[in-house]
Amino acid sequence: MEYSNEFLVKLYEELLHCRLFEKKLVDTYALGKIPGHIHSGLGGEACYAGTLATRQQGDYFKNSHRCIAVANLLGVSLETAFSEIMAKRTGNAGGRGGVNHVSQLKYNMLGFSATLACDIGLAGGAAMRLQYDGIDNIAYTFYGDGTANRGPVHEAMNLAAVWKLPVLFVCDNNQFGISTHVSQGSSVPNPAADRAASYGMPSAIADGTDVLNVYEAAKKLTDHIRAGNGPAVLECKNYRWRGHFEGDQTPYRDKKVTEEWMQKDSVAKMEKLLLDKKIIDQATIDNMYQQFDDEMERAIAFAEASPAITPEEIYEYLYV
Amino acid sequence: MLVTFAQAVGDAMKEEMRRDDRILVFGEDIAEFGNIFGITRGMLEEFGPKRVRNTPISEMAFIGAAMGAAETGLRPCVELMYADFSLVAFAEIYHCIAKWRYMHGPEYKLPLVIRSAMGSSFGATGEHSNCLESLYMHSPGLLVASPSNAYDAKGLLKEAIRNDNPVMFFEHKQLYKTKGEVPEEEYTIPFGVADIKREGSDVTVIAIGLMVGRALEAAEALAKEGVSVEVLDPRTLVPFDKEAVRRSVSKTHRAMVVEESNKTSGVGAEIAAMMQEEMYDELDGPVVRVAALDVPLPYNIELEKYAIPDAEQIAAAIRKML
Ligand SMILES: Cc1ncc(C[n+]2csc(CCOP(=O)(O)OP(=O)(O)O)c2C)c(N)n1
Ligand SMILES: [Mg+2]
């Protein structure tokens, strides 16, 4: 595919933001500033940034727990995101939902369920709404390779296919569900793509460490969906760089293999391409790192200075 | 106008669908077939396949879809054939639908109704006879309605459809054919307002769903013995009209809860516990629970009857209280 320089820089910027955000989460968690658990998305950024580069105004999104940066990509301010992550009143749910639930409906985000796969069907519902109103947008739903084995995923795929709903199912196949390797949990080598055929859906497998490769695969499938042909499945192969949660020492996998995969760095690949083609220079790249880091630091300072909700507010948001 | 409970439910949906074109219904066998009880009959013809859809047997997917549709601006009134099968989508309902707004923020509204037929119906056995209100009362964020007659069913369902909160709406199978007076003109019934189905002064019987009729029968029998029974129908369990209960027991000072579900961890357990915490001073004795036996409901009709409270059992339990 031919790309404009502008497109490549924008794609790189979104990929980089995912990387830096996920890195910042790890660092902030290490400082003890985040309650609960985080699931670092380092290693999987290209799956999200590449797929979402196909998004259009009016599309709907169901994110996973693996790349919280997506919320910011879709419009949620860093202040709101870090406030929710740090359990402050200024978060989208006032700190009632937390890191996995950074979501705002005004950016067409459908929310997330920590009961994995129970939210997969939401994209079908949003797609029903699009179909109902004759709007030709689509809905994206992200999930992991482990989650690919849950029943709701299969029911949602079948329903979307039967009703020809405009849904892109995107599997972030980082090869593990906590400690369980994908080969232990799935009877087929590609837990999402191989199963698409049984629902009569097209699918594609992308190199999840190469954001352009993901984009190209996603573009083909989303064009197909936008043309009114019903749902499709995209599976991105990558590797979870860190443990399932922070503190997971990953005794279940070979450190050498991890290191090999970390060489397949999606951000470094894009930087090399942009530098080789002289689309941007190193100083510009350095500046992009610095600028986003400053923005995140300001947002974290904002969140830290924000009050938490009080016990009097505990019932708020429960009933309309 | 005398209509059946089933007709009242169907009319409520049709009237609401005529009023608001954001409302759609889907579920198993509800389109051409008109649902197994005939409730949605005529809806496909009137509203077309866009608004009246058959789903595959995929409760997790279509409940999830209902949620996604509700979030994004439709008002789904979905049918989950039997309450028993709501458990198939239990996590979707209990975790997602109930908690969504709380966990994601106030802009997330879920105008969504899940209707289910429930309760015993002559040999339907353990997986097709359950009354599960208490499970859904346990997940903050849900509203729970369990009407006992055609009038209440229609008014409550219209209210449920208009509400921006998710509602679990239970319809007892044995009530579907019962007839009741329903006005021609439009009405709705607010949630959280109990109805005194019979006034009395000696004992308050809080009865739910099918048990309201049986409590009324018992009250009638006891009246001949000079015992005055007040029958209170909460109509909705979430929200629950505590004040109506307080008003009633401050007069009678004795209370009983009658439900069709089995006793352990049932609706009665909750109401009795609440009353002893909040209305102890009004009570002259313990709150009595009359409920089904703690067994999977047997197939054998005689045993099924034995397991579920009837008017005689209710009357006998009331006599013991006095
Ligand atoms: C229904 C359900 N079962 C189990 C869990 C516990 N759990 C949380 S994350 C996880 C692994 C998920 O693996 P995968 O889908 O591959 O996503 P990843 O974490 O690798 O991004 C598990 C088992 C859960 N949250 N929900
Ligand atoms: Mg995984």
XYZ file of C-alpha atoms and ligand atoms in Angstrom, chain A residues 65-66 114-116 144-147 150 174 176-178 244, ligand 1:
41
model
C -7.912 -4.896 29.665
C -4.602 -5.116 27.861
C -13.614 -7.800 33.849
C -15.614 -11.003 33.460
C -13.799 -11.778 30.272
C -7.378 -11.858 24.109
C -6.293 -15.288 22.873
C -7.345 -16.869 26.173
C -10.738 -15.191 26.068
C -15.077 -18.508 26.097
C -0.156 -12.315 22.895
C -0.736 -16.324 26.917
C -3.792 -16.200 29.106
C -2.025 -15.527 32.400
C 0.183 -10.986 33.173
C -14.538 -15.141 32.803
C -13.191 -14.910 33.397
N -12.395 -15.970 33.685
C -11.169 -15.765 34.216
C -10.713 -14.492 34.481
C -9.358 -14.283 35.110
N -8.420 -13.734 34.092
C -8.148 -12.429 33.996
S -7.150 -12.046 32.714
C -7.028 -13.680 32.275
C -6.227 -14.073 31.079
C -6.809 -13.556 29.819
O -6.053 -13.981 28.759
P -6.238 -13.382 27.319
O -7.651 -13.432 26.917
O -5.270 -14.039 26.430
O -5.881 -11.835 27.504
P -4.484 -11.205 27.938
O -4.528 -11.033 29.406
O -3.414 -12.109 27.489
O -4.446 -9.895 27.243
C -7.775 -14.483 33.135
C -7.866 -15.948 33.045
C -11.586 -13.422 34.190
N -11.244 -12.152 34.438
N -12.788 -13.639 33.642
